[in-house]
mmCIF file of C-alpha atoms in Angstrom:
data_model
loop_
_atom_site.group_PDB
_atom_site.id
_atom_site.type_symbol
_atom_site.label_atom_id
_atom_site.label_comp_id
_atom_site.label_asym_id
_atom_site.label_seq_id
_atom_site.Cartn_x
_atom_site.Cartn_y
_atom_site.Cartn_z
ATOM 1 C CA UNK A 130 113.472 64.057 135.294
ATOM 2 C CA UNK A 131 115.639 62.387 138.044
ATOM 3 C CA UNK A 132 116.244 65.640 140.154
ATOM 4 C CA UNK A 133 114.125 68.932 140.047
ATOM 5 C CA UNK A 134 115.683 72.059 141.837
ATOM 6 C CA UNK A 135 112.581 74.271 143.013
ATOM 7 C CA UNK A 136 111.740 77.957 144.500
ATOM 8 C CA UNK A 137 109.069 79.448 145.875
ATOM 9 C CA UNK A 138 107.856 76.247 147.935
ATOM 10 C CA UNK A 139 105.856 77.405 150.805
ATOM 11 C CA UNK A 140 106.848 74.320 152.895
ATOM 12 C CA UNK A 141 107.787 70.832 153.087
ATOM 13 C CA UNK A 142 104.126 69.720 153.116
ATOM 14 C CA UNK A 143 103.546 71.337 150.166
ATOM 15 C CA UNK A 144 106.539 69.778 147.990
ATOM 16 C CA UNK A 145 105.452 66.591 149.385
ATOM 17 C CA UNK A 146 101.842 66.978 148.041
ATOM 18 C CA UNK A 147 103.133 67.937 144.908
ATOM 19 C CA UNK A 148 105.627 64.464 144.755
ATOM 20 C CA UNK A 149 102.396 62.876 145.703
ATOM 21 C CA UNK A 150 100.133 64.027 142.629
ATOM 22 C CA UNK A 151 102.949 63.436 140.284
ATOM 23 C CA UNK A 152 102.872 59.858 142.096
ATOM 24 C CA UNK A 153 99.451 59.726 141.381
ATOM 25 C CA UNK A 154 99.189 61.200 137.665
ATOM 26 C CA UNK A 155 101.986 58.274 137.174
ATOM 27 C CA UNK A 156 102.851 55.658 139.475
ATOM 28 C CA UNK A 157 105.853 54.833 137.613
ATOM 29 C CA UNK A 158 107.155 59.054 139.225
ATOM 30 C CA UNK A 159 108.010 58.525 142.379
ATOM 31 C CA UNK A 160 109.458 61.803 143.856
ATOM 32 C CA UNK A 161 111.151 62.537 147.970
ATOM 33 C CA UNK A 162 110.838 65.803 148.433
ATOM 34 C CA UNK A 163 113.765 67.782 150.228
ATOM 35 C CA UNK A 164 113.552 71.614 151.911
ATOM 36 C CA UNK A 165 114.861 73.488 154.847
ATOM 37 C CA UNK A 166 113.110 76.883 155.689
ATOM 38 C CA UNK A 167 115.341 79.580 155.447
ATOM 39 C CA UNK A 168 115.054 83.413 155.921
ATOM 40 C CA UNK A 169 112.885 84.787 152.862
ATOM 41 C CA UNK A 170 110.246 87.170 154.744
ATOM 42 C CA UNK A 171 107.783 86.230 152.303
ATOM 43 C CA UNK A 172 108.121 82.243 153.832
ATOM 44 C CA UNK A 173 108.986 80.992 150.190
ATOM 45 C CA UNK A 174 112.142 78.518 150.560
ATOM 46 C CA UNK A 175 114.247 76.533 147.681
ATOM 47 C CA UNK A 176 113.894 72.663 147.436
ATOM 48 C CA UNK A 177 114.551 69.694 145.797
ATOM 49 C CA UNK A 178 112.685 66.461 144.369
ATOM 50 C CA UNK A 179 114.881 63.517 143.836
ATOM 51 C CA UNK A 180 113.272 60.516 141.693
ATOM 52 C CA UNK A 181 113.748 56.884 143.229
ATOM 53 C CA UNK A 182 116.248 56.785 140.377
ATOM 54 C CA UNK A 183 118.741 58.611 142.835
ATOM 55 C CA UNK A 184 120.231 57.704 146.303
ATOM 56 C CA UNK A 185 120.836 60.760 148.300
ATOM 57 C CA UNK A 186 123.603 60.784 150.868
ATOM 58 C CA UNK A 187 122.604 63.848 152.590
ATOM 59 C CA UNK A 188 120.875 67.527 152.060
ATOM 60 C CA UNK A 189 122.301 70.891 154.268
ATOM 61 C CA UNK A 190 121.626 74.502 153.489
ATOM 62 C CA UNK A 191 125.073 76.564 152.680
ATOM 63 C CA UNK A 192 125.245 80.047 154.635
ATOM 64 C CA UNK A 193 121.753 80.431 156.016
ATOM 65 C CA UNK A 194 123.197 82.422 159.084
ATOM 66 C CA UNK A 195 126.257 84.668 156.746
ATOM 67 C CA UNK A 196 126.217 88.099 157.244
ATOM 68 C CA UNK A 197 127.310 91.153 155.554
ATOM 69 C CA UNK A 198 127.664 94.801 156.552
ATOM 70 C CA UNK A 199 126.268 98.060 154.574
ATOM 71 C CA UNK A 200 125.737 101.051 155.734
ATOM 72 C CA UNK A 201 126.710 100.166 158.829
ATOM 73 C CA UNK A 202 124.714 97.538 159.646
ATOM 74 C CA UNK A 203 124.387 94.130 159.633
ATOM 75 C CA UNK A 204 122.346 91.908 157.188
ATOM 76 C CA UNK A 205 121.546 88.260 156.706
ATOM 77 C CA UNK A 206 123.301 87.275 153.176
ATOM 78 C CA UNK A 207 120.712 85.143 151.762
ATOM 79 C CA UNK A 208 116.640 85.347 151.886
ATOM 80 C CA UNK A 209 116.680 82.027 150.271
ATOM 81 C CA UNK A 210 119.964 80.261 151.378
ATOM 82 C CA UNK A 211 121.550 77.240 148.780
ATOM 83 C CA UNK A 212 120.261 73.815 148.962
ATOM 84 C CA UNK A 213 123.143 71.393 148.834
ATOM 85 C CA UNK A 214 122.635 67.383 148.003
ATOM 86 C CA UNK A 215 124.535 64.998 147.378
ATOM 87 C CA UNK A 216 123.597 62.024 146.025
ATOM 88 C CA UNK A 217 123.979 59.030 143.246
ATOM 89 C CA UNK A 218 122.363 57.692 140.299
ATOM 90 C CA UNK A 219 121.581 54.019 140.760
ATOM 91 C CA UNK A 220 123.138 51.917 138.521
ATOM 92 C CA UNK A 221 125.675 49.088 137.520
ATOM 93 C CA UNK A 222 128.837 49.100 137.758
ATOM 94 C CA UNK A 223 128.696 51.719 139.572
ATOM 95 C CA UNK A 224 126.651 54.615 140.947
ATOM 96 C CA UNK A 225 127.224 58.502 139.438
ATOM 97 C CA UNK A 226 128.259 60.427 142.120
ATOM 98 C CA UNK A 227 127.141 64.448 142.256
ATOM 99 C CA UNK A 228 126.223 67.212 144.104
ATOM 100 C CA UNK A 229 123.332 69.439 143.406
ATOM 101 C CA UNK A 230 123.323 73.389 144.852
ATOM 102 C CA UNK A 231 119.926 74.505 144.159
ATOM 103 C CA UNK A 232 119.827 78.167 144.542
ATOM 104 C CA UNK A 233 117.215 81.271 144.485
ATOM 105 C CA UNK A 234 119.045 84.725 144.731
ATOM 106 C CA UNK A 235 118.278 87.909 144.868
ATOM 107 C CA UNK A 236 116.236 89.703 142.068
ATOM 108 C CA UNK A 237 116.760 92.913 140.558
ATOM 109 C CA UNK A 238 114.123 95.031 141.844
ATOM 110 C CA UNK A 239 115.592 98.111 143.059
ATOM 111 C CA UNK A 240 118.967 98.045 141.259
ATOM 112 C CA UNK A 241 118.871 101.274 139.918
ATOM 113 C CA UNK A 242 116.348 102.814 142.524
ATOM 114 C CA UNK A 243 116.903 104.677 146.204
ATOM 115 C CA UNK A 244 118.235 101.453 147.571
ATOM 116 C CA UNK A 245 120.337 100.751 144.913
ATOM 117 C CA UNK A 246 123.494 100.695 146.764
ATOM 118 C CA UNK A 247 121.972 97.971 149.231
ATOM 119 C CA UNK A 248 120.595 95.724 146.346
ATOM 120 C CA UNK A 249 124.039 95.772 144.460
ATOM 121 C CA UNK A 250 126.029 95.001 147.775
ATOM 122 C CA UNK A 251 123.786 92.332 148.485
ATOM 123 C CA UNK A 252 123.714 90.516 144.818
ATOM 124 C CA UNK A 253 127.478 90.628 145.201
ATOM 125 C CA UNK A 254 127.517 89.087 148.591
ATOM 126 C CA UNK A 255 125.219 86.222 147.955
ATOM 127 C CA UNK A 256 127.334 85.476 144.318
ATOM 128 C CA UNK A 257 130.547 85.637 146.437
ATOM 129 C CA UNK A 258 129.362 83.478 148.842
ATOM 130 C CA UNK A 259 128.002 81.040 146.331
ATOM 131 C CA UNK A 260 131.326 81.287 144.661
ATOM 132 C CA UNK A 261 133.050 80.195 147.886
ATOM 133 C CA UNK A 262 130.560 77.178 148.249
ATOM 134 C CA UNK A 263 131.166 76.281 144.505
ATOM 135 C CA UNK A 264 134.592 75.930 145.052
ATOM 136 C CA UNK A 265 134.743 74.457 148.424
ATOM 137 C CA UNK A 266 132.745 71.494 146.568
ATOM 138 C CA UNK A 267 135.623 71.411 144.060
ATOM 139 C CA UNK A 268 138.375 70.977 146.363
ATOM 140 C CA UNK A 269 137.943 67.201 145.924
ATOM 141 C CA UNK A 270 139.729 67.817 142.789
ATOM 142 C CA UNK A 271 138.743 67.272 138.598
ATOM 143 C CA UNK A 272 136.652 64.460 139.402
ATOM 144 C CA UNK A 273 134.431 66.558 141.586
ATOM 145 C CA UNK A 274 130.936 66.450 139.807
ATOM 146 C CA UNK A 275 128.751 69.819 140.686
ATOM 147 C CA UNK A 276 125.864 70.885 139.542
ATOM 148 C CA UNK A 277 124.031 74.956 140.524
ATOM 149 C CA UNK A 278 120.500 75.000 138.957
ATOM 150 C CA UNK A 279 117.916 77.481 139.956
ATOM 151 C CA UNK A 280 116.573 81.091 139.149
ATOM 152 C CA UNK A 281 119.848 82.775 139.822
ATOM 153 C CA UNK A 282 117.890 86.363 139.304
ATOM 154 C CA UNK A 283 120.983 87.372 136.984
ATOM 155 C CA UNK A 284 122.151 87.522 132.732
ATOM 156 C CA UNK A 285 124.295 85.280 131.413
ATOM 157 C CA UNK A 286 126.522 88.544 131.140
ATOM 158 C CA UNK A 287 127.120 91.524 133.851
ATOM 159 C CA UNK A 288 124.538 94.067 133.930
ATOM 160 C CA UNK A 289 126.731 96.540 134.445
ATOM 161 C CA UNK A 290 125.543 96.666 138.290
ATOM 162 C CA UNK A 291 126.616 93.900 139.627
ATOM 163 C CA UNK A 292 128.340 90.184 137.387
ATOM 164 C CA UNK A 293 126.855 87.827 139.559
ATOM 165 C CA UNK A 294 127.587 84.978 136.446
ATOM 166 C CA UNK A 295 130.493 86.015 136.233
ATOM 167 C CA UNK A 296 131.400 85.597 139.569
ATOM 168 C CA UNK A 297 129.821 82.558 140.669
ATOM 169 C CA UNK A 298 131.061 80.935 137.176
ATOM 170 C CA UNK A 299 134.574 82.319 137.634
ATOM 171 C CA UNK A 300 134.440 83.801 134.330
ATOM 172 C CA UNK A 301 134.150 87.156 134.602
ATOM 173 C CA UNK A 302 132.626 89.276 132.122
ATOM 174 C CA UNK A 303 135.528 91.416 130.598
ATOM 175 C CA UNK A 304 133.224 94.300 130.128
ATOM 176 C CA UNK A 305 132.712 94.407 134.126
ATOM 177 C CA UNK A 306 130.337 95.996 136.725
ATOM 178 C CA UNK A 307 130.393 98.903 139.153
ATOM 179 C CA UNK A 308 130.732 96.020 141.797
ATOM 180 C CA UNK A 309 133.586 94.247 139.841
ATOM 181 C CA UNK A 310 133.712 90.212 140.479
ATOM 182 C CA UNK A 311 136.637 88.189 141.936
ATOM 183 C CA UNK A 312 138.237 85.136 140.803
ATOM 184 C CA UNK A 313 137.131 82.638 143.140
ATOM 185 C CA UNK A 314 136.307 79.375 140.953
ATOM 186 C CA UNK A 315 139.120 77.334 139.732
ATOM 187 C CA UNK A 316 138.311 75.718 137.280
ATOM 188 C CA UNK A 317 135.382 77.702 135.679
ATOM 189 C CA UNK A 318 131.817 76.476 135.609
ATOM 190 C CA UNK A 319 129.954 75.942 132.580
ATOM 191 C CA UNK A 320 126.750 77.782 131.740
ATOM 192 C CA UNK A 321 124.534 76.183 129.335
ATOM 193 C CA UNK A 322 122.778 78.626 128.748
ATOM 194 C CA UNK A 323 125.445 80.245 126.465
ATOM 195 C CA UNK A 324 125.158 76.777 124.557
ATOM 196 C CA UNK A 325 121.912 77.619 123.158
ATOM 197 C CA UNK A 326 120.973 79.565 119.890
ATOM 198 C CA UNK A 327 120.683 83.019 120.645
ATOM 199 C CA UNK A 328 116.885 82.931 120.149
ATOM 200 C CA UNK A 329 116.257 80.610 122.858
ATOM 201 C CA UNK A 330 118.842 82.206 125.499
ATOM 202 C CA UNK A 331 115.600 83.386 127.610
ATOM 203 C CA UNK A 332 113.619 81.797 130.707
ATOM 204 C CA UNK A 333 110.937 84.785 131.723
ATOM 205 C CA UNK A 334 110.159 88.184 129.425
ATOM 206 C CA UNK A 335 110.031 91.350 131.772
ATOM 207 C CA UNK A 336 108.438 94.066 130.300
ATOM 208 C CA UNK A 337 108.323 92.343 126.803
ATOM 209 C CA UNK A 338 111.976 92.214 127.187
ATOM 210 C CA UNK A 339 113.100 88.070 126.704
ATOM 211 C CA UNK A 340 115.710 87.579 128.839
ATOM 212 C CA UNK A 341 117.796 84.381 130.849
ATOM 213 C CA UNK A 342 117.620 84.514 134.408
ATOM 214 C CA UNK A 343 117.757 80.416 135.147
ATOM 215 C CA UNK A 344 120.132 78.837 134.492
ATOM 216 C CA UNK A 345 122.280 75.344 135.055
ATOM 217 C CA UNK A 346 126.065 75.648 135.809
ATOM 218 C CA UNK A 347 128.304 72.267 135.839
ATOM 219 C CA UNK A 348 131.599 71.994 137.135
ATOM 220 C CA UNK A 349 134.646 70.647 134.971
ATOM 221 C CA UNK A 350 133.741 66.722 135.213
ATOM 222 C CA UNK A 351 130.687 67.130 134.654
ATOM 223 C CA UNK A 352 130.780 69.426 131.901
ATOM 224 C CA UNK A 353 132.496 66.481 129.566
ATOM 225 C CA UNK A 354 129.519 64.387 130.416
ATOM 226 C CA UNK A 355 126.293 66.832 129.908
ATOM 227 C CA UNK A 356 124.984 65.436 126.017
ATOM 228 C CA UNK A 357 122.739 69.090 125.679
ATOM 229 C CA UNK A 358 120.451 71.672 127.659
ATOM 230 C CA UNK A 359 117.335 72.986 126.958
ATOM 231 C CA UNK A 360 114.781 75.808 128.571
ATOM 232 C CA UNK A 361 111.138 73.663 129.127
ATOM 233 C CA UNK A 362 108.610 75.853 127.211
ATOM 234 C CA UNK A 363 105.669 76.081 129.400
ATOM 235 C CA UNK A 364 105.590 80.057 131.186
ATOM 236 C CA UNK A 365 107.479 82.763 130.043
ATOM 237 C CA UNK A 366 105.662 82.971 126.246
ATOM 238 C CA UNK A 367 102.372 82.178 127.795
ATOM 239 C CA UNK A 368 99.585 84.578 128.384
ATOM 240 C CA UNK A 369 99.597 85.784 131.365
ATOM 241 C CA UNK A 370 95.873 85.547 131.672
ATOM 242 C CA UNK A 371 96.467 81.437 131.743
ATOM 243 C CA UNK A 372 97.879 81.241 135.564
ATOM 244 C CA UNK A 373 94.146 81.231 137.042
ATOM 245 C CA UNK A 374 93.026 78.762 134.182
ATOM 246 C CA UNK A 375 92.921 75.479 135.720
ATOM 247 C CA UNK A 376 92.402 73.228 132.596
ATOM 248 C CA UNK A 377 95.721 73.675 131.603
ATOM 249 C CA UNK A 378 99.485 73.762 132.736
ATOM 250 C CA UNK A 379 100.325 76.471 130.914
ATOM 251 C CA UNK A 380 101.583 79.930 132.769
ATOM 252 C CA UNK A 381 101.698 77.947 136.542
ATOM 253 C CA UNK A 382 104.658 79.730 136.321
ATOM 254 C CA UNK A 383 106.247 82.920 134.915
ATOM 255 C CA UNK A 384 109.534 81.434 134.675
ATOM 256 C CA UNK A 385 111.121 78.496 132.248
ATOM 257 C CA UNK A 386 112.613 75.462 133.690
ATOM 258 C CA UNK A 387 116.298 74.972 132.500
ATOM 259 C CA UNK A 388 116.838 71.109 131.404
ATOM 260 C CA UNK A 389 120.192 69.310 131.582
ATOM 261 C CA UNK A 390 120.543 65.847 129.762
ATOM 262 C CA UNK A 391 123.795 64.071 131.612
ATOM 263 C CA UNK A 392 125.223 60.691 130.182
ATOM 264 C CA UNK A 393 127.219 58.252 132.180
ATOM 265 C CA UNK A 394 128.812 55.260 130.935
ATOM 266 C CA UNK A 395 128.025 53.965 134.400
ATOM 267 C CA UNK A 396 124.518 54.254 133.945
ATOM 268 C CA UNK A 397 124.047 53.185 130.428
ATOM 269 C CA UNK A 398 121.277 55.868 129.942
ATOM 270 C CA UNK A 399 121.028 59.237 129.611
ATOM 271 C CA UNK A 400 120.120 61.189 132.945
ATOM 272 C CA UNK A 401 118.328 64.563 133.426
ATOM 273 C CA UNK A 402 119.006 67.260 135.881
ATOM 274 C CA UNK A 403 116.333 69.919 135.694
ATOM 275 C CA UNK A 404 115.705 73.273 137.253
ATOM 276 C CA UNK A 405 111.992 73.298 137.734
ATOM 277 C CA UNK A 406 110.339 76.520 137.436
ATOM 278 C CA UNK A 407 107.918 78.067 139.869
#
């Protein structure tokens, strides 16, 4: 893949070693690894590998220091802020402008528990404020070409709690939520993941319960461009008894990477985006 979006990187160093060993496994992969700490207590922070394929202009995080208020106090939005590149795909005529938001929010845990007030109010804040950055990105106009990847914690449909799709998408789910969405995004994203036959619409099983929380979103311009999308099979169906087994690469992870396959005239090739799992 040209780009990976990645969670759960304990630091810099640590996404560098991994761009070296792909390096190393194949010397043709050549991988610049990209990540700004943010606030997660835990010290696990979102980044982003970008192939020697791509030329990027710059990388920022979006709203590490936004705040919202519950309860009367004061909290930091996002644990994980967004990632934000932009960049190019080498080529002739012309390079294949985009930018990437690579994103980690909030899970579930606690939805429906003694903090579930908190947990809804602050899945709703972090999809607002994504929604804001989504469209501040489009204000360019059509032509803008934005990609969100990343384990977005969320359905492709509202829970009921909280439509954190919906809202970052600007499709809300008619059905709603007990924290109802806004229309933000003009025009809508695309998810892929609703492009996929039913039976593969899951990246991690919970419980025994298959279910999409990854996903890949594309803005308007690029939407006419993305050829298909696919989840990369390699954790959720695994046994669980596999992530200590060294011999193979099944289970590294709990979650399944989200693929997009991208095709530019410009480029002559297809390209890849890919949401990388854990």
């Amino acid at each position: 893949p040209d780009v990976l979006a990645v969670q759960e990187v304990e630091s810099l160093a640590v996404l560098q070693a991994l761009a070296a060993r792909l390096h190393g496994d194949d010397p043709q992969l050549s991988y610049t690894a990209y990540l700004l700490p943010g606030n997660d207590p835990s010290g696990i922070n979102v980044g982003v590998l970008a192939r020697d394929t791509v030329t990027v202009a710059d990388v920022r995080q979006a709203g590490k220091d936004d705040t919202f208020v519950y309860g009367g106090n004061t909290y930091l939005t996002h644990d994980r802020p967004p990632l934000v590149m932009r960049a190019a795909f080498n080529g002739a005529p012309s390079p294949f402008s985009f930018t990437l938001v690579a994103v980690h929010m909030r899970s579930l845990s606690g939805i429906d528990g003694d903090n579930a007030g908190f947990v809804r109010a602050k899945r709703s804040e972090q999809a607002r404020s994504l929604a804001r950055l989504v469209q501040s990105l489009q204000a360019g106009g059509p032509a803008a070409r934005v990609v969100v990847a990343g384990d977005f914690n969320a359905f492709e449909f509202t829970d009921g709690w909280v439509d954190v799709l919906g809202q970052i998408t600007g499709t809300p789910d008619p059905r709603g939520a007990m924290v109802p969405a806004e229309a933000l995004v003009a025009p809508p994203l695309a998810d892929w993941t609703a492009s996929l036959p039913a039976g593969e619409r899951y990246s991690f099983v919970e419980s025994g319960n298959a279910q999409a929380l990854d996903h890949i979103l594309t803005s308007l311009a690029l939407t006419a461009q993305v050829s298909g999308a696919a989840y990369a099979r390699a954790g959720a169906d695994a046994p669980a008894d596999l992530a200590a087994e060294a011999a193979t690469p099944l289970r590294a992870a709990d979650h399944d990477g989200m693929v997009l396959f991208v095709s530019t005239t410009a480029l002559h090739r297809p390209r890849r985006v890919i949401h990388g799992a854990r």
